[in-house]
Coordinates of C-alpha atoms in Angstrom, one line a residue:
Chain A
M1 CA -32.3 8.8 -32.6
K2 CA -29.4 9.4 -35.0
I3 CA -26.2 10.9 -33.6
L4 CA -23.7 12.8 -35.7
V5 CA -20.1 12.7 -34.5
P6 CA -17.6 15.1 -36.1
V7 CA -14.1 13.8 -35.9
K8 CA -10.8 15.7 -36.6
R9 CA -7.5 14.3 -37.7
V10 CA -4.7 15.9 -35.7
L11 CA -1.0 15.4 -34.9
D12 CA -0.8 12.6 -32.4
Y13 CA -1.1 13.5 -28.7
N14 CA 2.3 12.2 -27.9
I15 CA 4.2 14.2 -30.5
K16 CA 5.6 17.7 -29.6
A17 CA 4.6 20.1 -32.3
R18 CA 7.4 22.3 -33.9
P19 CA 7.1 25.2 -36.3
K20 CA 8.3 24.7 -39.9
A21 CA 11.6 26.4 -40.5
D22 CA 10.0 29.1 -42.6
G23 CA 7.3 29.8 -40.0
T24 CA 4.4 29.1 -42.4
G25 CA 2.9 26.4 -40.3
V26 CA 3.5 23.4 -38.0
E27 CA 5.7 20.6 -39.2
L28 CA 3.4 17.6 -39.9
A29 CA 5.3 15.8 -42.7
G30 CA 5.9 12.1 -41.9
L31 CA 4.5 12.4 -38.3
K32 CA 1.8 10.2 -36.8
M33 CA -1.7 11.6 -37.1
S34 CA -4.6 10.4 -34.9
M35 CA -8.2 11.1 -34.1
N36 CA -8.5 14.1 -31.8
P37 CA -8.7 12.6 -28.3
F38 CA -11.8 14.7 -27.3
D39 CA -13.6 13.3 -30.4
E40 CA -12.8 9.8 -29.3
I41 CA -14.6 10.7 -26.1
A42 CA -17.6 12.0 -28.1
M43 CA -17.5 8.8 -30.2
E44 CA -17.5 6.7 -27.0
A45 CA -20.5 8.7 -25.6
A46 CA -22.4 8.0 -28.8
L47 CA -21.6 4.3 -28.7
R48 CA -22.8 4.0 -25.1
L49 CA -26.1 5.7 -26.0
K50 CA -26.5 3.3 -28.8
E51 CA -25.7 0.3 -26.6
A52 CA -28.2 1.6 -24.1
G53 CA -30.9 1.6 -26.8
Q54 CA -31.2 5.4 -26.9
A55 CA -29.6 5.9 -30.3
T56 CA -30.2 3.9 -33.5
E57 CA -27.5 5.1 -35.8
I58 CA -24.1 6.8 -35.5
V59 CA -22.7 8.8 -38.4
A60 CA -19.1 10.0 -38.2
V61 CA -18.1 13.0 -40.3
S62 CA -14.8 14.6 -41.0
C63 CA -13.7 17.7 -43.0
G64 CA -10.3 17.8 -44.6
P65 CA -8.1 16.0 -47.1
A66 CA -8.4 12.4 -48.4
A67 CA -6.2 11.3 -45.6
N68 CA -9.1 11.9 -43.2
Q69 CA -10.5 8.6 -44.5
E70 CA -8.1 7.0 -42.1
T71 CA -9.7 8.8 -39.1
L72 CA -13.1 7.9 -40.3
R73 CA -12.1 4.3 -40.6
T74 CA -11.0 4.5 -37.0
A75 CA -14.5 5.8 -36.1
L76 CA -16.1 3.0 -38.0
A77 CA -13.9 0.5 -36.3
L78 CA -15.0 1.9 -32.9
G79 CA -18.6 1.3 -33.9
A80 CA -19.9 4.2 -36.1
D81 CA -22.4 2.8 -38.7
R82 CA -21.5 5.1 -41.5
A83 CA -19.0 7.9 -42.3
V84 CA -19.1 11.0 -44.4
L85 CA -15.9 12.8 -45.6
V86 CA -16.2 16.4 -46.7
Q87 CA -13.1 16.5 -48.8
C88 CA -11.2 19.7 -49.1
E89 CA -7.6 20.9 -49.2
G90 CA -6.0 23.7 -47.3
E91 CA -6.6 25.1 -43.8
L92 CA -10.2 25.1 -42.5
E93 CA -11.1 27.5 -39.8
P94 CA -13.6 26.5 -37.2
L95 CA -16.3 28.7 -38.8
A96 CA -15.8 26.9 -42.1
V97 CA -16.0 23.5 -40.5
A98 CA -19.1 24.6 -38.6
K99 CA -20.7 25.7 -41.9
L100 CA -19.8 22.3 -43.6
L101 CA -21.1 20.4 -40.5
R102 CA -24.3 22.5 -40.7
A103 CA -24.8 21.4 -44.3
V104 CA -24.2 17.7 -43.3
T105 CA -26.5 18.1 -40.3
L106 CA -29.3 19.5 -42.6
R107 CA -28.9 16.4 -44.8
E108 CA -28.6 13.8 -42.0
Q109 CA -31.2 15.3 -39.6
P110 CA -29.6 13.9 -36.4
G111 CA -31.3 14.2 -33.0
L112 CA -27.9 15.0 -31.5
V113 CA -24.5 16.1 -32.5
L114 CA -21.7 15.0 -30.2
C115 CA -18.2 16.4 -30.7
G116 CA -15.0 17.1 -28.7
K117 CA -14.8 20.4 -26.9
Q118 CA -11.6 21.3 -28.6
A119 CA -9.1 19.9 -31.0
I120 CA -5.6 19.5 -29.6
D121 CA -3.9 21.1 -32.6
D122 CA -5.4 24.6 -32.8
D123 CA -7.0 24.5 -29.3
A124 CA -9.7 26.7 -30.6
N125 CA -12.7 25.3 -28.7
Q126 CA -15.2 26.8 -31.1
T127 CA -16.6 24.4 -33.7
G128 CA -19.4 22.8 -31.6
Q129 CA -20.7 26.2 -30.3
M130 CA -20.6 27.6 -33.9
L131 CA -22.5 24.7 -35.3
S132 CA -25.1 25.0 -32.6
A133 CA -25.5 28.7 -33.4
L134 CA -25.8 28.2 -37.1
M135 CA -28.5 25.5 -36.5
G136 CA -30.3 27.7 -34.0
W137 CA -30.0 24.9 -31.5
A138 CA -29.2 24.5 -27.8
Q139 CA -25.7 23.8 -26.8
A140 CA -24.0 22.1 -23.8
T141 CA -20.3 22.4 -23.8
F142 CA -17.6 20.7 -21.6
A143 CA -19.9 17.8 -20.8
S144 CA -19.0 15.3 -18.0
R145 CA -22.4 13.6 -17.9
I146 CA -25.1 13.2 -20.5
E147 CA -28.6 11.8 -19.7
L148 CA -31.2 11.7 -22.5
Q149 CA -34.7 12.3 -21.4
G150 CA -36.5 10.9 -24.4
A151 CA -36.0 12.4 -27.8
S152 CA -36.7 16.0 -26.9
E153 CA -34.6 16.8 -23.8
A154 CA -31.2 16.0 -22.3
L155 CA -29.7 16.7 -19.0
V156 CA -26.0 17.6 -19.3
T157 CA -23.5 18.2 -16.5
R158 CA -20.8 20.6 -17.5
E159 CA -17.3 21.2 -16.1
I160 CA -17.1 24.9 -15.4
D161 CA -14.7 27.2 -13.5
G162 CA -15.3 26.4 -9.8
G163 CA -17.4 23.3 -10.1
L164 CA -20.2 21.7 -12.1
E165 CA -23.4 23.0 -13.8
T166 CA -26.3 20.9 -15.0
L167 CA -28.4 22.1 -17.9
S168 CA -31.6 20.9 -19.3
I169 CA -31.4 21.4 -23.1
R170 CA -33.9 21.0 -25.8
L171 CA -33.1 18.5 -28.5
P172 CA -31.8 18.4 -31.2
A173 CA -28.7 20.0 -29.8
V174 CA -24.9 20.1 -29.9
I175 CA -23.0 18.6 -26.9
T176 CA -19.3 19.0 -26.6
T177 CA -17.3 16.5 -24.5
D178 CA -14.8 17.1 -21.7
L179 CA -12.2 14.7 -20.4
R180 CA -14.2 13.1 -17.6
L181 CA -17.2 12.0 -19.6
N182 CA -15.8 8.5 -20.2
E183 CA -12.8 6.5 -21.1
P184 CA -12.8 5.6 -24.8
R185 CA -12.5 2.0 -25.9
Y186 CA -9.9 0.7 -28.3
A187 CA -10.9 -0.7 -31.7
T188 CA -10.5 -4.5 -31.8
L189 CA -8.9 -6.2 -34.8
P190 CA -12.1 -7.9 -36.0
N191 CA -13.9 -4.5 -35.9
I192 CA -11.0 -2.9 -37.8
M193 CA -11.5 -5.5 -40.5
K194 CA -15.3 -5.0 -40.5
A195 CA -14.9 -1.2 -40.7
K196 CA -13.3 -1.6 -44.1
K197 CA -16.7 -2.7 -45.5
K198 CA -18.8 0.0 -43.9
P199 CA -20.1 2.8 -46.1
L200 CA -17.9 6.0 -46.4
D201 CA -19.4 8.7 -48.6
T202 CA -17.4 11.6 -49.9
L203 CA -18.8 15.1 -50.5
T204 CA -17.2 18.4 -51.4
P205 CA -17.8 21.9 -50.1
A206 CA -19.2 22.7 -53.5
D207 CA -21.7 19.8 -53.2
L208 CA -22.8 21.3 -50.0
G209 CA -22.8 24.9 -51.3
V210 CA -20.5 26.1 -48.6
D211 CA -17.8 28.8 -48.9
T212 CA -14.8 27.8 -46.8
A213 CA -12.7 30.9 -47.5
P214 CA -10.6 31.9 -44.4
H215 CA -11.3 35.0 -42.4
L216 CA -7.9 35.0 -40.7
K217 CA -4.5 35.3 -42.3
L218 CA -1.7 33.3 -40.6
V219 CA 1.2 35.7 -40.3
Q220 CA 3.7 33.5 -38.6
V221 CA 4.1 30.3 -36.5
F222 CA 7.0 30.3 -34.1
E223 CA 8.5 28.8 -30.9
P224 CA 7.3 30.7 -27.9
P225 CA 9.8 32.1 -25.4
Q226 CA 11.4 29.2 -23.8
R227 CA 11.7 28.8 -20.0
Q228 CA 15.1 27.9 -18.8
G229 CA 15.4 25.2 -16.2
G230 CA 16.9 26.4 -13.0
I231 CA 18.9 24.5 -10.3
R232 CA 18.6 21.5 -8.1
V233 CA 18.5 22.1 -4.4
S234 CA 19.7 19.5 -2.0
D235 CA 17.2 19.8 0.8
V236 CA 14.2 21.8 2.2
A237 CA 16.4 24.3 4.1
E238 CA 18.2 25.3 0.9
L239 CA 14.9 25.5 -1.0
V240 CA 13.4 27.8 1.6
G241 CA 16.5 29.9 1.6
K242 CA 16.4 30.3 -2.1
L243 CA 12.7 31.2 -2.1
K244 CA 13.2 33.8 0.6
N245 CA 16.5 35.4 -0.4
E246 CA 17.0 34.8 -4.1
A247 CA 13.5 34.6 -5.6
K248 CA 11.9 36.7 -2.8
V249 CA 8.5 35.0 -3.3
I250 CA 7.9 34.1 0.4
Chain B
M1 CA -12.8 52.6 -32.9
T2 CA -15.0 51.4 -30.0
L3 CA -14.5 48.1 -28.2
L4 CA -16.9 46.0 -26.2
V5 CA -15.7 44.0 -23.2
V6 CA -18.2 41.4 -21.9
A7 CA -17.9 41.2 -18.2
E8 CA -18.0 37.8 -16.4
H9 CA -19.9 37.8 -13.1
D10 CA -22.2 35.8 -10.9
N11 CA -24.9 38.5 -10.6
H12 CA -23.3 39.7 -7.4
N13 CA -19.6 40.3 -8.1
L14 CA -17.5 41.0 -11.2
K15 CA -14.8 38.4 -11.8
A16 CA -11.3 39.6 -11.5
S17 CA -10.6 38.5 -15.1
V18 CA -12.4 41.6 -16.4
R19 CA -9.5 43.8 -15.4
H20 CA -7.1 41.6 -17.4
V21 CA -9.4 41.8 -20.5
L22 CA -9.5 45.6 -20.1
T23 CA -5.7 45.7 -20.4
A24 CA -5.9 43.8 -23.6
A25 CA -8.6 46.2 -24.8
Q26 CA -6.4 49.2 -23.9
A27 CA -3.6 47.7 -25.9
L28 CA -5.9 47.8 -29.0
G29 CA -6.7 51.4 -28.4
G30 CA -10.1 53.1 -28.7
E31 CA -13.1 53.8 -26.5
I32 CA -14.1 50.9 -24.2
H33 CA -17.7 49.9 -23.4
V34 CA -18.5 47.1 -20.9
L35 CA -21.5 44.8 -21.2
V36 CA -23.0 43.5 -18.0
A37 CA -25.8 41.0 -18.8
G38 CA -27.6 39.1 -16.0
C39 CA -30.5 39.0 -13.6
G40 CA -30.4 41.0 -10.3
C41 CA -27.0 42.2 -11.3
E42 CA -27.4 46.0 -10.6
A43 CA -24.5 45.9 -8.2
V44 CA -22.3 44.4 -10.9
A45 CA -23.2 47.1 -13.3
E46 CA -22.4 49.7 -10.7
A47 CA -19.1 48.1 -10.0
A48 CA -18.3 48.0 -13.7
R49 CA -18.9 51.8 -13.9
A50 CA -15.8 52.3 -11.7
L51 CA -13.5 50.2 -13.8
P52 CA -10.6 52.2 -15.1
G53 CA -10.8 53.6 -18.7
V54 CA -14.4 52.6 -19.3
A55 CA -16.5 55.1 -21.3
C56 CA -19.9 53.4 -20.9
V57 CA -21.5 50.4 -19.2
R58 CA -24.3 48.7 -21.0
W59 CA -26.6 46.8 -18.6
A60 CA -29.1 44.2 -19.7
E61 CA -31.3 42.8 -17.0
D62 CA -33.6 39.9 -17.6
A63 CA -34.5 36.5 -16.1
S64 CA -33.4 34.9 -19.4
L65 CA -29.8 36.1 -18.8
G66 CA -29.6 35.1 -15.1
D67 CA -27.7 31.9 -15.5
G68 CA -25.2 33.1 -18.1
G69 CA -26.5 30.6 -20.7
A70 CA -24.7 30.8 -24.0
E71 CA -27.7 31.0 -26.3
N72 CA -29.4 34.1 -24.9
L73 CA -26.2 36.0 -24.2
A74 CA -24.9 35.3 -27.7
L75 CA -28.1 36.7 -29.2
L76 CA -27.7 39.9 -27.2
V77 CA -24.0 40.3 -28.0
T78 CA -24.8 39.6 -31.7
R79 CA -27.4 42.4 -31.8
I80 CA -25.0 45.1 -30.6
A81 CA -21.7 43.7 -31.8
R82 CA -21.8 45.6 -35.1
E83 CA -21.5 48.9 -33.2
Y84 CA -18.0 47.7 -32.2
S85 CA -14.6 46.9 -33.9
H86 CA -13.8 44.3 -31.2
V87 CA -15.8 42.2 -28.8
L88 CA -13.6 40.8 -26.0
A89 CA -14.1 38.4 -23.1
A90 CA -11.9 36.2 -20.8
A91 CA -11.0 32.8 -22.2
S92 CA -12.7 31.1 -19.3
A93 CA -15.4 28.5 -19.3
F94 CA -17.8 31.4 -19.6
G95 CA -16.2 33.2 -22.5
K96 CA -15.4 30.0 -24.4
N97 CA -19.0 29.0 -24.1
W98 CA -20.8 32.0 -25.8
A99 CA -18.1 33.8 -27.9
P100 CA -17.9 31.3 -30.7
R101 CA -21.7 31.3 -30.8
A102 CA -21.8 35.0 -31.2
A103 CA -19.0 35.0 -33.8
A104 CA -20.9 32.4 -35.9
Q105 CA -24.1 34.5 -35.8
L106 CA -22.0 37.4 -37.0
D107 CA -20.4 35.3 -39.7
V108 CA -16.9 36.2 -38.4
A109 CA -14.0 34.2 -37.1
Q110 CA -13.5 33.9 -33.4
I111 CA -9.9 34.3 -32.1
S112 CA -9.4 32.2 -29.0
D113 CA -7.1 32.8 -26.0
I114 CA -4.9 35.6 -27.2
V115 CA -1.7 36.2 -25.3
R116 CA -0.4 39.2 -27.3
V117 CA -1.9 42.1 -29.2
D118 CA 0.4 42.8 -32.2
A119 CA -1.8 45.4 -33.9
P120 CA -5.5 46.2 -33.8
D121 CA -6.2 43.4 -36.3
T122 CA -3.3 41.1 -35.4
F123 CA -3.1 38.8 -32.5
T124 CA -0.9 36.0 -31.1
R125 CA -2.2 32.9 -29.5
P126 CA -0.8 29.6 -28.3
I127 CA -1.6 26.4 -30.3
Y128 CA -0.6 22.8 -29.8
A129 CA -0.8 23.1 -26.0
G130 CA 1.5 26.1 -26.1
S131 CA 4.3 24.3 -27.9
V132 CA 3.9 26.7 -30.7
W133 CA 2.5 30.3 -31.0
A134 CA 0.7 31.6 -34.0
T135 CA 0.1 35.2 -35.1
Y136 CA -3.1 35.8 -37.1
R137 CA -4.4 38.9 -38.9
S138 CA -8.1 39.2 -39.0
T139 CA -10.0 40.5 -42.1
D140 CA -13.4 40.6 -40.3
P141 CA -15.2 43.9 -39.5
V142 CA -15.9 42.8 -35.9
K143 CA -13.2 40.8 -34.2
V144 CA -14.5 38.4 -31.5
I145 CA -11.7 37.6 -29.2
T146 CA -11.2 35.7 -26.0
V147 CA -8.2 36.8 -23.9
R148 CA -5.9 34.7 -21.7
P149 CA -6.1 36.6 -18.4
T150 CA -2.7 35.6 -17.2
A151 CA -1.0 37.1 -20.3
F152 CA -2.3 40.6 -19.5
D153 CA -1.8 42.4 -16.2
A154 CA -4.9 43.5 -14.3
A155 CA -5.8 47.1 -15.2
P156 CA -5.3 48.9 -11.8
G157 CA -7.3 51.5 -10.0
E158 CA -10.7 53.1 -10.5
G159 CA -12.0 55.5 -13.1
A160 CA -14.6 58.3 -12.9
P161 CA -18.0 56.6 -12.9
A162 CA -18.9 55.8 -16.5
P163 CA -22.5 56.4 -17.7
L164 CA -24.9 53.5 -17.4
E165 CA -27.1 52.6 -20.3
R166 CA -30.0 50.1 -20.1
L167 CA -30.3 47.6 -22.8
D168 CA -33.3 45.4 -23.6
A169 CA -32.6 41.7 -23.5
E170 CA -33.6 39.5 -26.5
P171 CA -36.6 37.3 -25.9
G172 CA -35.4 34.2 -24.1
S173 CA -34.7 31.4 -26.6
G174 CA -36.0 28.7 -24.2
L175 CA -33.4 26.3 -25.6
S176 CA -31.7 25.6 -22.3
S177 CA -32.0 26.2 -18.6
R178 CA -29.9 25.6 -15.6
K179 CA -31.1 22.8 -13.3
D180 CA -28.2 22.7 -10.8
L181 CA -25.0 24.6 -10.0
S182 CA -22.6 23.0 -7.6
L183 CA -19.5 25.0 -6.9
S184 CA -16.8 23.5 -4.8
P185 CA -16.8 25.5 -1.6
S186 CA -13.4 27.0 -0.9
E187 CA -11.9 29.4 1.6
R188 CA -8.8 29.6 -0.6
P189 CA -8.0 32.2 -3.2
E190 CA -9.2 31.5 -6.8
L191 CA -6.9 29.3 -8.7
E192 CA -6.5 31.7 -11.7
S193 CA -5.7 34.7 -9.6
A194 CA -3.9 33.3 -6.6
R195 CA -0.3 34.6 -5.8
V196 CA 0.8 31.1 -4.9
V197 CA -0.4 27.8 -6.2
V198 CA 0.3 24.4 -4.7
S199 CA -0.4 21.7 -7.2
G200 CA -0.4 17.9 -6.9
G201 CA -0.1 15.0 -9.3
R202 CA -0.3 11.3 -9.4
G203 CA 2.7 11.1 -7.1
L204 CA 0.5 11.9 -4.2
G205 CA -1.0 8.4 -4.6
S206 CA -4.5 9.1 -3.1
G207 CA -7.1 11.8 -2.4
E208 CA -6.4 11.4 1.3
R209 CA -2.7 12.0 0.9
F210 CA -3.3 14.9 -1.5
K211 CA -5.4 16.6 1.3
A212 CA -3.2 15.6 4.2
L213 CA 0.1 16.8 2.6
L214 CA -0.9 19.7 0.4
E215 CA -3.6 21.5 2.4
P216 CA -1.4 22.4 5.3
L217 CA 1.3 23.7 2.9
A218 CA -1.3 25.7 1.0
D219 CA -2.7 27.1 4.3
K220 CA 0.8 28.3 5.3
L221 CA 1.2 30.1 1.9
N222 CA -2.4 31.3 1.5
A223 CA -2.2 29.4 -1.7
A224 CA -4.8 28.0 -4.1
L225 CA -4.7 24.3 -4.8
G226 CA -4.3 22.9 -8.3
A227 CA -3.7 19.5 -9.8
S228 CA -2.5 17.6 -12.9
R229 CA -4.9 15.8 -15.1
A230 CA -3.7 12.5 -13.7
A231 CA -4.7 13.5 -10.2
V232 CA -8.1 14.6 -11.3
D233 CA -8.7 11.5 -13.5
S234 CA -7.7 9.4 -10.4
G235 CA -10.4 11.1 -8.4
Y236 CA -8.0 12.8 -5.9
V237 CA -9.6 16.2 -6.4
P238 CA -12.5 17.7 -8.4
N239 CA -12.2 18.7 -12.1
D240 CA -12.0 22.4 -11.4
Y241 CA -8.5 21.9 -9.9
Q242 CA -7.0 20.9 -13.2
V243 CA -4.2 23.0 -14.5
G244 CA -3.2 22.5 -18.2
Q245 CA -4.1 22.6 -21.8
T246 CA -7.7 21.7 -21.2
G247 CA -8.0 23.0 -17.7
K248 CA -7.0 26.3 -16.2
V249 CA -4.1 28.4 -17.2
V250 CA -2.3 30.0 -14.2
A251 CA 0.7 32.3 -13.8
P252 CA 1.2 32.9 -10.1
D253 CA 4.3 34.4 -8.5
L254 CA 5.1 30.9 -7.0
Y255 CA 3.9 27.5 -8.4
I256 CA 4.9 24.5 -6.3
A257 CA 4.4 21.2 -8.3
V258 CA 4.4 18.2 -6.1
G259 CA 4.5 14.7 -7.5
I260 CA 3.7 16.1 -11.0
S261 CA 5.8 14.6 -13.8
G262 CA 5.3 17.5 -16.2
A263 CA 3.5 16.4 -19.4
I264 CA 3.4 19.1 -22.1
Q265 CA -0.3 19.4 -21.5
H266 CA 0.3 20.3 -17.8
L267 CA 3.2 22.6 -18.6
A268 CA 0.9 24.5 -21.0
G269 CA -1.1 25.6 -18.0
M270 CA 1.6 26.8 -15.6
K271 CA 4.9 27.5 -17.4
S272 CA 4.3 31.3 -17.3
S273 CA 4.5 31.3 -13.5
R274 CA 7.2 33.6 -12.2
V275 CA 8.9 31.0 -10.0
I276 CA 8.4 27.3 -10.3
V277 CA 9.4 24.7 -7.6
A278 CA 9.2 21.0 -8.5
I279 CA 9.3 18.2 -5.9
N280 CA 9.5 14.8 -7.5
K281 CA 11.2 11.5 -6.8
D282 CA 12.1 11.0 -10.5
P283 CA 15.2 13.1 -11.3
D284 CA 14.4 12.8 -15.0
A285 CA 10.8 14.1 -14.7
P286 CA 10.2 16.8 -17.4
I287 CA 8.8 19.2 -14.8
F288 CA 12.5 19.8 -13.7
S289 CA 13.2 21.3 -17.2
V290 CA 10.9 24.3 -16.4
A291 CA 11.5 24.5 -12.6
D292 CA 13.6 27.3 -11.1
Y293 CA 14.2 25.1 -8.1
G294 CA 14.0 21.3 -8.2
L295 CA 14.1 19.0 -5.2
V296 CA 14.5 15.3 -5.9
G297 CA 13.1 13.0 -3.2
D298 CA 10.2 11.5 -1.4
L299 CA 7.4 14.0 -1.3
N300 CA 6.0 12.3 1.8
E301 CA 9.0 13.5 3.7
I302 CA 9.8 16.7 1.9
V303 CA 6.3 18.3 1.9
P304 CA 5.8 18.1 5.7
Q305 CA 9.4 19.5 6.2
L306 CA 8.6 22.4 3.8
T307 CA 5.3 23.1 5.6
A308 CA 7.1 23.1 9.0
A309 CA 9.9 25.3 7.7
L310 CA 7.7 28.1 6.4

């Protein structure tokens, strides 16, 4: 089975995002960019399925500017066999990404698409579900356990409000990964070197016949209302007094 | 303008979040319809009729809708969505699951987790774990929106019973089926709607100590229990306790953070709480920057003292 793993290049997890001074976007110039952490989990899940003999090939795909090659090289260093860059400039909304991924999926014919449940930049949590809808496939979002039952069915345990749900889904399908699915590996130096020689193809939205025009207009990006820190109390008695008499919450 | 609110329920009871979504819908203006889709959910449809400000309840009853699966629900919503200017649901595990699917089928954008209605076509939502907010204007004929429940008050009271209209379900897609549902049993209030939340982090050190220290405190306060990602990853508590960017977003009257350092990703899920108390041994922990009352010290001593003092 071939597995397609979409990966997104995002502002690194450890950097606090700030709006640009003119409010037209988030300041990214000169800041460290990394693979979306949820996509690392998806990549790890794909690698484990391949190592278990349940997958034969892993194709990483990313949509965005030429700089996304770096993210794809990371995916190749982690163990993807090939990579596809759909190169385009400007903001891509989740629907546009889903349409591009649909076109790549139709070309590649994977048995499974594994992607992160959300990207930590726009926090949209949409692309996997949208791709699944456009393909007319089953979906299993927020996966914490994946068990393939041959090539036509998977059992997926999902993290939902209040507990866990296990679905049986028909394959091919889209599965989106949650935090507890696995702990991703790091790329080793020899694998980083090897990744430079692995195939990385570049396509454009025009090649794929996809219109990526936005449906939303960004009006403004700004700092949310800031919460002010309060005071330090010296002991439990003072804390209880404040909660009773000042905050009046107990 | 007519709006559709898709109600979350378990075939027996409406989730409290529907009243928060109604408030967001009321801010948009227009006539509000509520969709109740499920199996054996007549009582839910009846309860929805009494929600305030609802003009019509549309009720779809079919075995294929019983487990709330995204594929079948999205097909149903897609079929009727063009009758509406907006389709709204809570930004919960339920709403996040099917809403993008319906939006893609309608070829419209989906707007996730809104915290503010600026105009009928303009909405504000947090991005980057809430470090930044962004306002978007939609050009789509149908706006498919998920609403952050804590950002909108619950619509209070009851309305005159709204008319009930039966809807046919779509033929089941057969793409997926539920094999198991294991909900953590809890006598406590729901995390998202609790008035008080007691939340623990890695500082607790073990699942046993989490339970031994925080449960008695939560009992005293009739509080829900929450946790940081670190505590969930360490296996102290189940995943559904997690508060933060990728877990639940809460805004109780009182949030007590015990042994939680306060990573941005955790703050994203709790910084709208009315009063925040932080108990941590590290005086430089970022959690103190958002806490109204900070107490530096050993949680093993402080928490039992606090429980005893209440």
